[in-house]
Short mmCIF file of C-alpha atoms in Angstrom, two decimals:
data_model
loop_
_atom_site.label_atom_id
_atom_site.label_comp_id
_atom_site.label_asym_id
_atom_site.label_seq_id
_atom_site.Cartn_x
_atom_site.Cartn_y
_atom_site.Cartn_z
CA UNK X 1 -66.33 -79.18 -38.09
CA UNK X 2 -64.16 -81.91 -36.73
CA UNK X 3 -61.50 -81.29 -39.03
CA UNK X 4 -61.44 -77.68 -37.98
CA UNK X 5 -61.30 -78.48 -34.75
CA UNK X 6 -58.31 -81.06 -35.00
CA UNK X 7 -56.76 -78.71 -37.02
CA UNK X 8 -56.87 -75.99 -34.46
CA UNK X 9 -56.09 -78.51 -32.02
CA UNK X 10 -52.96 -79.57 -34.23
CA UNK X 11 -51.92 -75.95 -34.05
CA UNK X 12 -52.00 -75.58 -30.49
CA UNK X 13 -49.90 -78.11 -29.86
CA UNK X 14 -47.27 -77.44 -32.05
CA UNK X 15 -47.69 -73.85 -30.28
CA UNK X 16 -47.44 -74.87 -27.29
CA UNK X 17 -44.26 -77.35 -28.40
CA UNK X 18 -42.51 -74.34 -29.90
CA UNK X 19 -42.82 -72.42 -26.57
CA UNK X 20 -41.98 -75.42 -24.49
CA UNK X 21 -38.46 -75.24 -26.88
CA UNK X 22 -37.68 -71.88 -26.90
CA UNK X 23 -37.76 -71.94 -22.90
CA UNK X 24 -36.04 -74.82 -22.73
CA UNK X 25 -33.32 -73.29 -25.07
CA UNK X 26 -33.84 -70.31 -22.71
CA UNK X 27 -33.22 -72.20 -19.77
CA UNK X 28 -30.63 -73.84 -21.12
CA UNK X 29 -28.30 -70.87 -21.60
CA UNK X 30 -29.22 -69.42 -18.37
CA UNK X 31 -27.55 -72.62 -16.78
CA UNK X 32 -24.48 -72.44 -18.94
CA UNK X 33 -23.42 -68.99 -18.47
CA UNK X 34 -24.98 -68.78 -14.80
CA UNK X 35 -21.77 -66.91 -13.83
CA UNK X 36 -21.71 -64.71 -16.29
CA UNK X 37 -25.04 -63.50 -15.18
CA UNK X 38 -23.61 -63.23 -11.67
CA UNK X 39 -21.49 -60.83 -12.72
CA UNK X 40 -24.27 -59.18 -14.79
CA UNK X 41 -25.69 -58.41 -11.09
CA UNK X 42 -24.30 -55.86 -9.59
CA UNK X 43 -24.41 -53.47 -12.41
CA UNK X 44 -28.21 -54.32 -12.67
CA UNK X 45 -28.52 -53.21 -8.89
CA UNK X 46 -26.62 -49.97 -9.36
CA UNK X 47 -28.90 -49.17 -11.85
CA UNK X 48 -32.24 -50.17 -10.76
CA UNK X 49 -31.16 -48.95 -7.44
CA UNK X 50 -30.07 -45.29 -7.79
CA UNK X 51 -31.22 -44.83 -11.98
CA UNK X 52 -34.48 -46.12 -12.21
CA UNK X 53 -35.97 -46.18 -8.67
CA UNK X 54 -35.72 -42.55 -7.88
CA UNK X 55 -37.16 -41.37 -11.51
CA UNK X 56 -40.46 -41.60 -9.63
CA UNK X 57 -38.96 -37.60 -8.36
CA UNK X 58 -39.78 -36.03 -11.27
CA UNK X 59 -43.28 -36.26 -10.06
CA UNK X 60 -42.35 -33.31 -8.41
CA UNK X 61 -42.07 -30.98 -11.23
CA UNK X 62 -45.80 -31.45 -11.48
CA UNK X 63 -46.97 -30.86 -7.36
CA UNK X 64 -46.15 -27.64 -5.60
CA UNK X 65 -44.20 -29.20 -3.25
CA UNK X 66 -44.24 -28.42 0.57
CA UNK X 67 -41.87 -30.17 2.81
CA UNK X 68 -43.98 -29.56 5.88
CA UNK X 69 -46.73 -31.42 4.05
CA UNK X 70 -45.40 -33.98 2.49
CA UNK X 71 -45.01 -35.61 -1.45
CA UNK X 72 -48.83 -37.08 -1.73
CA UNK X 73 -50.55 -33.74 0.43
CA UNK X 74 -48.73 -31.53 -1.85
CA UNK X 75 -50.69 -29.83 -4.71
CA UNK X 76 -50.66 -30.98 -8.03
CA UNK X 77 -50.22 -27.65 -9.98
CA UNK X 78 -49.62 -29.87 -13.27
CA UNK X 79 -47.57 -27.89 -16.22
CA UNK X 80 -47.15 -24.69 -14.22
CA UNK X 81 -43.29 -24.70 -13.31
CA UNK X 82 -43.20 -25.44 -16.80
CA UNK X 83 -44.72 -22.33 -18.04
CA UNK X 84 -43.05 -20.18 -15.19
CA UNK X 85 -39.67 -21.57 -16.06
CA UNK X 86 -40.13 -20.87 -20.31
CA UNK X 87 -41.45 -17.60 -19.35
CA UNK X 88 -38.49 -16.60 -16.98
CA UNK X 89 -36.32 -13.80 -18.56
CA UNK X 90 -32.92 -16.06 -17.79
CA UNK X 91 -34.56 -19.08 -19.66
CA UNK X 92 -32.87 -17.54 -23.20
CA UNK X 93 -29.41 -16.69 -21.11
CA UNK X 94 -29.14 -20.54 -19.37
CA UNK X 95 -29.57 -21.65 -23.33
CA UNK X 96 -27.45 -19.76 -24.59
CA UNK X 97 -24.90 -20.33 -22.37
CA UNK X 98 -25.48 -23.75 -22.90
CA UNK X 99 -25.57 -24.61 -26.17
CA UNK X 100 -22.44 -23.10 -26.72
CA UNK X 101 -20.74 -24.64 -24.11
CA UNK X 102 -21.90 -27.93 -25.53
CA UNK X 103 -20.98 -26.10 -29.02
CA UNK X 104 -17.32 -25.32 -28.01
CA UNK X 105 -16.93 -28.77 -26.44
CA UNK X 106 -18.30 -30.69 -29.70
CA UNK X 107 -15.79 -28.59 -32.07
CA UNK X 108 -12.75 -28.16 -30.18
CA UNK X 109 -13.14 -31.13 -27.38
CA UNK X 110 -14.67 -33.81 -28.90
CA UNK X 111 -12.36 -34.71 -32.22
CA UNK X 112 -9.07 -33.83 -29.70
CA UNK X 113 -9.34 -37.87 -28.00
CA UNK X 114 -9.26 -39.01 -31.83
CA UNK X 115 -6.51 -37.15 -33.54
CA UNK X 116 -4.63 -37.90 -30.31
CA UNK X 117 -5.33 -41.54 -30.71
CA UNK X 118 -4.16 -41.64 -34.05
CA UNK X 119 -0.57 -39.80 -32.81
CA UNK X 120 -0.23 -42.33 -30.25
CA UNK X 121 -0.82 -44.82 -32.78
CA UNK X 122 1.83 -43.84 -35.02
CA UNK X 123 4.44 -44.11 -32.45
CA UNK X 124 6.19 -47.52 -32.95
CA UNK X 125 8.22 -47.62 -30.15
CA UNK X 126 6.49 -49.42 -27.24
CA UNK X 127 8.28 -47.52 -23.98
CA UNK X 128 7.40 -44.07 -25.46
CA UNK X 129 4.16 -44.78 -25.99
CA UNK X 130 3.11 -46.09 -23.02
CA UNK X 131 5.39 -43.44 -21.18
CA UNK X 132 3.02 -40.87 -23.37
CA UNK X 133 -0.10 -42.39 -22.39
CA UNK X 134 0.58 -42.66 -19.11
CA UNK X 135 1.34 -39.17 -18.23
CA UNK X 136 -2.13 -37.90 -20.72
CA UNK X 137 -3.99 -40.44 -18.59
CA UNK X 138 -3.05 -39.00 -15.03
CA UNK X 139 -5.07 -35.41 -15.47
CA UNK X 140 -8.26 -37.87 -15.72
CA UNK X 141 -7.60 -38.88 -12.13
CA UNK X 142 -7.32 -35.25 -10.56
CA UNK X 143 -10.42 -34.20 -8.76
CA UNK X 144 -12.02 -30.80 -10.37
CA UNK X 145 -11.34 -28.84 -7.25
CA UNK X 146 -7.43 -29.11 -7.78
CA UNK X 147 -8.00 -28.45 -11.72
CA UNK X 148 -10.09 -25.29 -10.60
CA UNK X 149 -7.05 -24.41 -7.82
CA UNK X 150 -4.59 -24.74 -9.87
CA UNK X 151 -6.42 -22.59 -12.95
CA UNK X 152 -6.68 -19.69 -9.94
CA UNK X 153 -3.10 -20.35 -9.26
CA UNK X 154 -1.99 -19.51 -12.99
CA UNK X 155 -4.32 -16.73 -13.85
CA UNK X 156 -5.40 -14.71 -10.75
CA UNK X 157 -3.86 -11.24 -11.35
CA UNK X 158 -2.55 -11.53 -7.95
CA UNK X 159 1.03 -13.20 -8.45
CA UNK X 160 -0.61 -15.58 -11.26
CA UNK X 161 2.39 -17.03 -13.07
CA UNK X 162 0.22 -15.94 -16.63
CA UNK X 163 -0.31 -12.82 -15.85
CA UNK X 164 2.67 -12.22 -13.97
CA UNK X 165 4.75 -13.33 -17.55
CA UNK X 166 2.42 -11.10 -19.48
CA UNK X 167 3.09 -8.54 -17.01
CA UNK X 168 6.56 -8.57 -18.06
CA UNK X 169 6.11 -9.10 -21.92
CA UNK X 170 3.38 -6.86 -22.58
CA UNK X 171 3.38 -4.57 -19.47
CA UNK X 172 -0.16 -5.20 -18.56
CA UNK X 173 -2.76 -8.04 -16.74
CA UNK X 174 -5.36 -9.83 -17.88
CA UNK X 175 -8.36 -10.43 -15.73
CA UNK X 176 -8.71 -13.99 -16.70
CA UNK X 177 -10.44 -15.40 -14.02
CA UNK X 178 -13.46 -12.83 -14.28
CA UNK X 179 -13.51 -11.54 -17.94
CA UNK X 180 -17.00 -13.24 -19.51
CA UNK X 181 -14.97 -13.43 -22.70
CA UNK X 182 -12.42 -15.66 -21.38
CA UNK X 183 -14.68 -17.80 -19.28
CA UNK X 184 -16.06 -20.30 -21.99
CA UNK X 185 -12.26 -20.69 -23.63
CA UNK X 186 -11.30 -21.52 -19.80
CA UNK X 187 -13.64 -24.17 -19.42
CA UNK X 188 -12.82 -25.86 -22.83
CA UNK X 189 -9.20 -25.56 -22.06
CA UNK X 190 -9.52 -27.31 -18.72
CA UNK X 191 -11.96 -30.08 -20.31
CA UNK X 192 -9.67 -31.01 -22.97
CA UNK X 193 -6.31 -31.23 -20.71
CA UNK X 194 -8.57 -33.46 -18.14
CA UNK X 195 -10.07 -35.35 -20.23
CA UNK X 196 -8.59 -35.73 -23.84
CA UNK X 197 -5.98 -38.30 -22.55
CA UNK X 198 -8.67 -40.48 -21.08
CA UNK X 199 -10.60 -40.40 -24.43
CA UNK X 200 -8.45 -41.93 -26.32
CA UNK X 201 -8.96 -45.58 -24.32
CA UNK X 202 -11.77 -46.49 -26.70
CA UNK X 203 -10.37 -44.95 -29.91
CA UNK X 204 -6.81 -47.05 -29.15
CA UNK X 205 -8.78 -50.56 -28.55
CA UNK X 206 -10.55 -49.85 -31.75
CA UNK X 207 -7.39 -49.06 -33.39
CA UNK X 208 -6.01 -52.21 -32.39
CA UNK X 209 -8.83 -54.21 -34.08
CA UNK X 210 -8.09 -52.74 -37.24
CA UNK X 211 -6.04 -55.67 -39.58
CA UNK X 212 -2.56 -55.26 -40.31
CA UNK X 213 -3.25 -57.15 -43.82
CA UNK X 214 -4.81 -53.81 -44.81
CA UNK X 215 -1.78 -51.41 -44.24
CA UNK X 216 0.58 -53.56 -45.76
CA UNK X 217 -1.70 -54.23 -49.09
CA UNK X 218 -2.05 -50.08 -49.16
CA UNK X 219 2.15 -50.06 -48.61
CA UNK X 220 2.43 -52.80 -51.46
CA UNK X 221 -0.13 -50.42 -53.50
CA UNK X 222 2.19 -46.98 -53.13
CA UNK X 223 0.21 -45.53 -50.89
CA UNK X 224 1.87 -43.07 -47.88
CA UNK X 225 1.06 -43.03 -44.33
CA UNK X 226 -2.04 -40.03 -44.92
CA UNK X 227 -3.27 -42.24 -47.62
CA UNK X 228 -3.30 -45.13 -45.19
CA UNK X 229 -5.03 -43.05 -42.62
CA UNK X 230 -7.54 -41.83 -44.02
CA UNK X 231 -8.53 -44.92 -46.35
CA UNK X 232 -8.20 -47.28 -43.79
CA UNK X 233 -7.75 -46.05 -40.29
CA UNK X 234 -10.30 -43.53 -39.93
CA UNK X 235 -13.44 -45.99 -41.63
CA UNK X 236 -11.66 -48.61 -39.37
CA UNK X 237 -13.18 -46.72 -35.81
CA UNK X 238 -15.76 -44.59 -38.11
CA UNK X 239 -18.54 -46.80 -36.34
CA UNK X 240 -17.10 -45.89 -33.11
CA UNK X 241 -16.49 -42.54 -33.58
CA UNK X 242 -20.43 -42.61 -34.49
CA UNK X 243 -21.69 -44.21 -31.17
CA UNK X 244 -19.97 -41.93 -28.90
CA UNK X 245 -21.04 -38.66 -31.10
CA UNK X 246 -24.61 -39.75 -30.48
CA UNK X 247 -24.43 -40.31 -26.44
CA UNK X 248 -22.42 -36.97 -26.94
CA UNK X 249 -25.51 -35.35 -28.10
CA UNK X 250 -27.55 -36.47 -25.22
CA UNK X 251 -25.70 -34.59 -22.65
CA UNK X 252 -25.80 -31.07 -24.72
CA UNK X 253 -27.54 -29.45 -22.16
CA UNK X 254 -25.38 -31.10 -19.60
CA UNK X 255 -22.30 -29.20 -19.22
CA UNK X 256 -21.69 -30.80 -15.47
CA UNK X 257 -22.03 -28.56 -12.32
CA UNK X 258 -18.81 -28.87 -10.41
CA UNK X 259 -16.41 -27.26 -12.95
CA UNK X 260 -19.02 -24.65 -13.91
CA UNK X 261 -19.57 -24.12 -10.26
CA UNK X 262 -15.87 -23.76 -9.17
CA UNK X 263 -15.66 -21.31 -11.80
CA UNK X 264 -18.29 -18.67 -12.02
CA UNK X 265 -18.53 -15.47 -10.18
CA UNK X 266 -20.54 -12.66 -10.15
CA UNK X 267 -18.25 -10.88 -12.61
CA UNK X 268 -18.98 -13.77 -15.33
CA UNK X 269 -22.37 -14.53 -14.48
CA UNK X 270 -24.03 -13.64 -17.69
CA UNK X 271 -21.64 -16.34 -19.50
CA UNK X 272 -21.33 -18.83 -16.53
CA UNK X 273 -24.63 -19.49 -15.35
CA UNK X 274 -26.62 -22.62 -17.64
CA UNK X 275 -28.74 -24.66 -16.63
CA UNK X 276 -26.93 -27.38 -14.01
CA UNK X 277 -25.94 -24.21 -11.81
CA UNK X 278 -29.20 -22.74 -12.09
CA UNK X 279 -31.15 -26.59 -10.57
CA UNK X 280 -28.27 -26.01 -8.25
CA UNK X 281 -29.21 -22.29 -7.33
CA UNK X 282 -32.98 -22.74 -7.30
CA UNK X 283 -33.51 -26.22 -5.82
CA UNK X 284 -30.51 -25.83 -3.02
CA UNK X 285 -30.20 -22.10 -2.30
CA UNK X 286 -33.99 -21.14 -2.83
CA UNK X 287 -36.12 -24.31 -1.63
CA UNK X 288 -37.51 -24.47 -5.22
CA UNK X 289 -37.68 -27.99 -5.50
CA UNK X 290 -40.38 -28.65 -7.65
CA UNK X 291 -39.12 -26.12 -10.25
CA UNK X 292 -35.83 -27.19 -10.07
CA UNK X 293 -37.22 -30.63 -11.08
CA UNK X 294 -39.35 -29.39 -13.92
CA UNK X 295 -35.70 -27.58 -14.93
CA UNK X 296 -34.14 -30.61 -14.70
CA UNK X 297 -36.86 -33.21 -16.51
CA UNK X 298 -36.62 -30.15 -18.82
CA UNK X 299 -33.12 -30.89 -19.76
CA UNK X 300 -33.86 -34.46 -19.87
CA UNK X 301 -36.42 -34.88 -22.35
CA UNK X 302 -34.21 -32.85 -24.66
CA UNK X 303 -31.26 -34.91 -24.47
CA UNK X 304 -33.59 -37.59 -25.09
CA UNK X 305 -34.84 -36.22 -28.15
CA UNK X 306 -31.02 -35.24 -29.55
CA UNK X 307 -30.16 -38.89 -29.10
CA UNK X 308 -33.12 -40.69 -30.71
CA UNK X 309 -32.80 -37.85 -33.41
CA UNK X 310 -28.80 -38.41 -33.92
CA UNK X 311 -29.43 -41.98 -33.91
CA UNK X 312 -32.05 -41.94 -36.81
CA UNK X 313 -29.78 -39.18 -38.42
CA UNK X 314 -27.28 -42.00 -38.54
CA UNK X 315 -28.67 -44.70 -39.79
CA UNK X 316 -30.69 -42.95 -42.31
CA UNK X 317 -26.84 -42.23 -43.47
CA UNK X 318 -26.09 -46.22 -43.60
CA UNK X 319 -24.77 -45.80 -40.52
CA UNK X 320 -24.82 -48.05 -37.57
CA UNK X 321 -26.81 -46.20 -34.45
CA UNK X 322 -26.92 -47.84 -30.66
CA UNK X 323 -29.47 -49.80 -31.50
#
């Protein structure tokens, strides 16, 4: 018995020892990259502040809520905006509508930023280049509205310098801005000139990591600049090209409000509406709130789902996931 108990006595202490270590050694680093952590800061506040804070709302896709009575008076009506919403006749349409969105964007929008990277990495000379990147950069910085303006300005049959060229070549107008079938190319179109420039910031600084050792043994080895693409360059930023495809997946049902919004009418309805404008229509318009927020925990736990799902996808591939 005494043996037992100096043994387990022994163990505590080297327990406890252990412990004392690791928070010294915890400590320790704290002190020696204090700043470091001080910078750390304000990005913590943003996000505890206005991420994780308010994701106590989506309490209210489970209470009938009542602004004249309050959060905690209102009922709790449980999974009921949940069944209302799945059985709403528009549920299929705002699915539709987006899945393909997110569809269109993944095929057509989201390898644009790469091959565009790669084109700007082939140029050698360094003032054409950065004279290229800085003009695909500056759509980035204009505010929807003006992209929106601007895409009126062009198509409206009304003096639209489109249709006013087709007008002349082909003797007839096209109803761009409220034809359903030219809504969706419209929105891609407007995405990709935006945004494509942008995109290629990450693909570039993970081009630039890639080692020049590798192109010049493929260029002592015969091989020609496609070779040395697709041997090298692309498994070079394959990893990153990865990541971002995953976080891409989490915002499928997320095709963002504002440019939907600005471009939707009555006329293209049917195409236009998914399901950021229909929160918008039922939670600002209507009062809906708490099944606007059962709409939009909705869309959350999916995109949830698609990213733990494309994550596992990936690795199960040997590939490296976010985390």
């Amino acid at each position: 018995m005494k043996e037992a108990a100096a043994s387990r006595k022994g163990e505590f202490i080297q327990t406890s020892r252990a412990q004392g270590a690791r928070k010294s050694a915890i400590w320790g680093r704290l002190r020696k990259d204090k700043w470091l952590y001080v910078l750390l800061t304000p990005g913590l506040l943003y996000f505890l502040i206005f991420k994780y804070v308010p994701m106590w709302g989506v309490l209210l896709a489970f209470k009938n809520y009542q602004p004249f009575l309050g959060f905690w008076k209102s009922d709790w009506v449980g999974f009921e905006h949940f069944r209302v919403f799945f059985d709403n006749p528009e549920f299929f349409m705002l699915l539709r509508n987006t899945l393909l969105l997110s569809f269109y964007n993944l095929i057509f929008y989201f390898p644009a930023p790469i091959l565009l990277a790669l084109l700007l990495n082939e140029i050698r000379v360094s003032f054409y280049k950065r004279t290229i990147q800085t003009l695909i950069y500056v759509p980035h910085f204009i505010s929807l509205v003006i992209v929106a303006s601007l895409t009126y300005v062009f198509l409206t049959t009304e003096g639209g310098l489109i249709n006013e060229m087709l007008q002349k070549y082909i003797g007839h107008k096209i109803d761009f801005l409220a034809s359903p079938d030219w809504f969706r190319p419209m929105i891609i179109l407007q995405t990709m000139w935006k945004e494509c420039g942008f995109g290629t910031i990450i693909f570039l600084a993970a081009l630039a990591g890639v080692d020049s050792q590798q192109y010049e043994a493929a260029i002592m080895d015969g091989a020609n600049r496609f070779r040395q693409l697709w041997h090298i360059t692309l498994p070079s930023i394959r990893s990153t090209i990865i990541i971002l495809l995953i976080l891409r997946m989490g915002d499928v049902l997320d095709n963002g409000f504002e440019q939907i919004f600005l471009m939707r009418n009555p006329l293209n309805r049917e195409v236009a509406e998914v399901f950021d404008t229909y929160v918008y229509m039922m939670g600002i318009t209507q009062g809906a709130f708490s099944y606007s927020t059962a709409v939009g925990l909705f869309k959350a736990v999916v995109g949830v789902i698609l990213v733990l799902g494309a994550n596992w996808t990936a690795k199960r591939f040997g590939q490296s996931g976010i985390y």
